[in-house]
PDB file of C-alpha atoms in Angstrom:
ATOM      1  CA  MET A   1      -4.066   7.001  17.755  1.00 70.00           C
ATOM      2  CA  GLY A   2      -5.031   4.517  20.070  1.00 76.00           C
ATOM      3  CA  SER A   3      -3.754   1.539  22.581  1.00 82.00           C
ATOM      4  CA  SER A   4      -3.144  -2.197  21.507  1.00 79.00           C
ATOM      5  CA  GLY A   5      -6.958  -3.518  20.906  1.00 81.00           C
ATOM      6  CA  ALA A   6      -8.496  -0.245  20.639  1.00 83.00           C
ATOM      7  CA  GLY A   7      -9.481  -1.291  17.115  1.00 79.00           C
ATOM      8  CA  LYS A   8      -7.574   1.157  14.767  1.00 80.00           C
ATOM      9  CA  THR A   9      -7.184  -1.805  12.745  1.00 78.00           C
ATOM     10  CA  THR A  10     -10.849  -2.984  12.797  1.00 79.00           C
ATOM     11  CA  PHE A  11     -11.869   0.765  11.449  1.00 80.00           C
ATOM     12  CA  MET A  12      -9.223   0.845   8.927  1.00 78.00           C
ATOM     13  CA  ASN A  13     -10.527  -2.382   7.502  1.00 78.00           C
ATOM     14  CA  ILE A  14     -13.943  -0.826   7.337  1.00 77.00           C
ATOM     15  CA  LEU A  15     -13.279   2.353   5.746  1.00 75.00           C
ATOM     16  CA  ALA A  16     -10.913  -0.153   3.029  1.00 74.00           C
ATOM     17  CA  GLN A  17     -14.296  -2.217   2.637  1.00 72.00           C
ATOM     18  CA  ARG A  18     -11.836  -5.315   3.583  1.00 72.00           C
ATOM     19  CA  LEU A  19     -14.139  -6.618   5.839  1.00 70.00           C
ATOM     20  CA  LYS A  20     -15.654 -10.261   4.130  1.00 67.00           C
ATOM     21  CA  ARG A  21     -19.127 -11.517   4.919  1.00 63.00           C
ATOM     22  CA  SER A  22     -17.654 -14.738   6.418  1.00 61.00           C
ATOM     23  CA  ASP A  23     -15.794 -12.208   9.474  1.00 60.00           C
ATOM     24  CA  LYS A  24     -18.861 -12.742  10.940  1.00 68.00           C
ATOM     25  CA  LYS A  25     -19.026  -8.838  12.300  1.00 71.00           C
ATOM     26  CA  CYS A  26     -21.949  -6.249  12.397  1.00 75.00           C
ATOM     27  CA  VAL A  27     -21.265  -2.605  10.704  1.00 75.00           C
ATOM     28  CA  ASN A  28     -23.937  -0.452  11.342  1.00 78.00           C
ATOM     29  CA  GLY A  29     -24.032   3.258   9.827  1.00 81.00           C
ATOM     30  CA  GLU A  30     -23.003   4.768   7.324  1.00 81.00           C
ATOM     31  CA  LEU A  31     -19.357   5.278   4.919  1.00 78.00           C
ATOM     32  CA  LEU A  32     -19.312   8.497   3.540  1.00 80.00           C
ATOM     33  CA  VAL A  33     -16.261  10.138   1.954  1.00 75.00           C
ATOM     34  CA  ASN A  34     -17.035  14.173   1.270  1.00 80.00           C
ATOM     35  CA  ASN A  35     -20.584  13.586   2.143  1.00 84.00           C
ATOM     36  CA  CYS A  36     -21.386  11.105  -0.467  1.00 78.00           C
ATOM     37  CA  PRO A  37     -21.406   7.262   0.181  1.00 79.00           C
ATOM     38  CA  ILE A  38     -18.831   4.947  -0.683  1.00 73.00           C
ATOM     39  CA  LYS A  39     -20.554   3.095  -2.747  1.00 71.00           C
ATOM     40  CA  LYS A  40     -21.568   6.175  -5.280  1.00 59.00           C
ATOM     41  CA  VAL A  41     -17.341   7.039  -5.270  1.00 61.00           C
ATOM     42  CA  PRO A  42     -14.948   5.285  -6.748  1.00 66.00           C
ATOM     43  CA  TYR A  43     -12.549   5.778  -3.750  1.00 65.00           C
ATOM     44  CA  ARG A  44     -10.233   3.106  -4.585  1.00 64.00           C
ATOM     45  CA  ASN A  45      -8.668   4.958  -7.261  1.00 65.00           C
ATOM     46  CA  PHE A  46      -7.526   7.084  -4.916  1.00 66.00           C
ATOM     47  CA  ILE A  47      -6.397   5.445  -1.858  1.00 68.00           C
ATOM     48  CA  GLY A  48      -4.608   2.499  -1.497  1.00 70.00           C
ATOM     49  CA  TYR A  49      -4.357   0.249   2.114  1.00 72.00           C
ATOM     50  CA  VAL A  50      -0.827  -0.965   3.317  1.00 76.00           C
ATOM     51  CA  THR A  51      -0.997  -3.572   5.839  1.00 70.00           C
ATOM     52  CA  GLN A  52       0.623  -3.899   9.068  1.00 62.00           C
ATOM     53  CA  ASP A  53       2.384  -6.941   7.697  1.00 63.00           C
ATOM     54  CA  ASP A  54       4.549  -6.316   4.923  1.00 70.00           C
ATOM     55  CA  ILE A  55       4.220  -8.204   2.419  1.00 81.00           C
ATOM     56  CA  LEU A  56       7.108  -7.625   0.168  1.00 90.00           C
ATOM     57  CA  MET A  57       9.823 -10.294  -1.476  1.00 92.00           C
ATOM     58  CA  ASP A  58      12.756  -9.820   0.984  1.00 91.00           C
ATOM     59  CA  THR A  59      15.050 -10.750  -1.546  1.00 93.00           C
ATOM     60  CA  MET A  60      14.001  -7.460  -3.839  1.00 95.00           C
ATOM     61  CA  THR A  61      15.882  -4.290  -3.578  1.00 96.00           C
ATOM     62  CA  VAL A  62      13.527  -1.212  -2.929  1.00 96.00           C
ATOM     63  CA  LYS A  63      13.673  -0.448  -6.667  1.00 97.00           C
ATOM     64  CA  GLU A  64      13.007  -3.681  -7.916  1.00 96.00           C
ATOM     65  CA  ALA A  65      10.278  -3.861  -5.493  1.00 95.00           C
ATOM     66  CA  ILE A  66       8.264  -0.764  -6.724  1.00 95.00           C
ATOM     67  CA  MET A  67       9.323  -1.005 -10.266  1.00 94.00           C
ATOM     68  CA  PHE A  68       7.555  -4.861 -10.071  1.00 93.00           C
ATOM     69  CA  SER A  69       4.360  -3.197  -9.208  1.00 91.00           C
ATOM     70  CA  ALA A  70       4.411   0.020 -11.441  1.00 91.00           C
ATOM     71  CA  ARG A  71       4.982  -2.876 -14.755  1.00 91.00           C
ATOM     72  CA  LEU A  72       2.108  -5.327 -12.608  1.00 90.00           C
ATOM     73  CA  ARG A  73      -0.717  -3.385 -11.363  1.00 85.00           C
ATOM     74  CA  ALA A  74      -0.284   0.091 -13.115  1.00 81.00           C
ATOM     75  CA  ASN A  75       0.202  -1.749 -16.634  1.00 81.00           C
ATOM     76  CA  LEU A  76       2.732   0.714 -17.438  1.00 82.00           C
ATOM     77  CA  SER A  77       5.739   0.533 -19.762  1.00 88.00           C
ATOM     78  CA  LYS A  78       8.729  -0.121 -18.475  1.00 91.00           C
ATOM     79  CA  SER A  79      10.052   3.499 -19.541  1.00 93.00           C
ATOM     80  CA  SER A  80       6.667   4.909 -17.661  1.00 91.00           C
ATOM     81  CA  ALA A  81       7.123   2.551 -15.035  1.00 92.00           C
ATOM     82  CA  GLU A  82      10.898   3.597 -14.649  1.00 94.00           C
ATOM     83  CA  GLU A  83      10.019   7.191 -14.083  1.00 94.00           C
ATOM     84  CA  ARG A  84       6.746   6.866 -11.924  1.00 94.00           C
ATOM     85  CA  THR A  85       9.373   4.627  -9.243  1.00 96.00           C
ATOM     86  CA  ASP A  86      11.706   7.212  -9.401  1.00 96.00           C
ATOM     87  CA  THR A  87       9.501   9.784  -8.284  1.00 96.00           C
ATOM     88  CA  ILE A  88       8.045   7.735  -5.855  1.00 96.00           C
ATOM     89  CA  ILE A  89      11.434   6.796  -4.371  1.00 97.00           C
ATOM     90  CA  HIS A  90      12.868  10.469  -4.111  1.00 97.00           C
ATOM     91  CA  SER A  91       9.171  11.806  -2.659  1.00 96.00           C
ATOM     92  CA  LEU A  92       9.184   8.507  -0.386  1.00 96.00           C
ATOM     93  CA  GLY A  93      12.756  10.048   0.507  1.00 96.00           C
ATOM     94  CA  LEU A  94      14.325   6.118  -0.234  1.00 97.00           C
ATOM     95  CA  SER A  95      16.871   7.405  -2.344  1.00 97.00           C
ATOM     96  CA  LEU A  96      19.729   6.040  -0.271  1.00 97.00           C
ATOM     97  CA  VAL A  97      18.754   2.779  -0.589  1.00 97.00           C
ATOM     98  CA  LYS A  98      16.945   1.950  -3.918  1.00 97.00           C
ATOM     99  CA  ASP A  99      19.620  -0.193  -4.686  1.00 97.00           C
ATOM    100  CA  SER A 100      19.574  -2.042  -1.128  1.00 96.00           C
ATOM    101  CA  ILE A 101      18.077  -5.800  -0.412  1.00 96.00           C
ATOM    102  CA  ILE A 102      14.595  -5.297   1.908  1.00 94.00           C
ATOM    103  CA  GLY A 103      15.594  -8.065   3.697  1.00 92.00           C
ATOM    104  CA  SER A 104      13.520 -10.089   6.824  1.00 87.00           C
ATOM    105  CA  VAL A 105      14.335 -11.528   9.853  1.00 85.00           C
ATOM    106  CA  ALA A 106      17.163 -13.987   8.571  1.00 89.00           C
ATOM    107  CA  ILE A 107      18.139 -11.325   6.026  1.00 88.00           C
ATOM    108  CA  LYS A 108      19.663  -8.374   6.873  1.00 92.00           C
ATOM    109  CA  GLY A 109      17.850  -5.485   5.018  1.00 93.00           C
ATOM    110  CA  ILE A 110      16.598  -1.798   5.327  1.00 95.00           C
ATOM    111  CA  SER A 111      15.442  -0.472   8.367  1.00 92.00           C
ATOM    112  CA  GLY A 112      11.531  -0.811   9.290  1.00 89.00           C
ATOM    113  CA  GLY A 113      10.754   2.482   8.623  1.00 90.00           C
ATOM    114  CA  GLU A 114      11.975   2.395   5.022  1.00 93.00           C
ATOM    115  CA  LYS A 115      10.074  -1.221   4.448  1.00 92.00           C
ATOM    116  CA  LYS A 116       6.857   0.642   5.620  1.00 91.00           C
ATOM    117  CA  ARG A 117       7.654   3.469   3.226  1.00 93.00           C
ATOM    118  CA  THR A 118       8.849   1.222   0.252  1.00 94.00           C
ATOM    119  CA  ALA A 119       5.215  -0.912   0.994  1.00 92.00           C
ATOM    120  CA  ILE A 120       3.459   2.761   0.433  1.00 92.00           C
ATOM    121  CA  GLY A 121       5.438   3.064  -2.716  1.00 93.00           C
ATOM    122  CA  VAL A 122       4.340  -0.553  -3.996  1.00 91.00           C
ATOM    123  CA  GLU A 123       0.659   1.404  -3.748  1.00 87.00           C
ATOM    124  CA  LEU A 124       1.413   4.977  -4.970  1.00 88.00           C
ATOM    125  CA  VAL A 125       2.125   3.510  -8.604  1.00 86.00           C
ATOM    126  CA  THR A 126      -1.285   2.236  -8.795  1.00 77.00           C
TER     127      THR A 126
END
């Protein structure tokens, strides 16, 4: 999409309305979703934002991380959360690593791509 420093993250932060006023950045123009101003579209209900940095607990398994998000953020019952978690794990191709710990630099865990897909799964439950 662009080289390092081209503004990809800034662009995504603008679209996700994640820039704080204290960031002293000036954004001009209109933000539209399907030709409607973003403020009129409750698009946050349909869009998840996954940061560049993994914010997953390195000692949790893939299934535990997604299940934790489902129970906490989506306020689902245990059975509904398990069903949604299993569906997301299957959809993201994480079935083979669902019981593996996520890991970190110090703890061997799943691959970088699997971590990114797990982070996406954590956002998809809501």
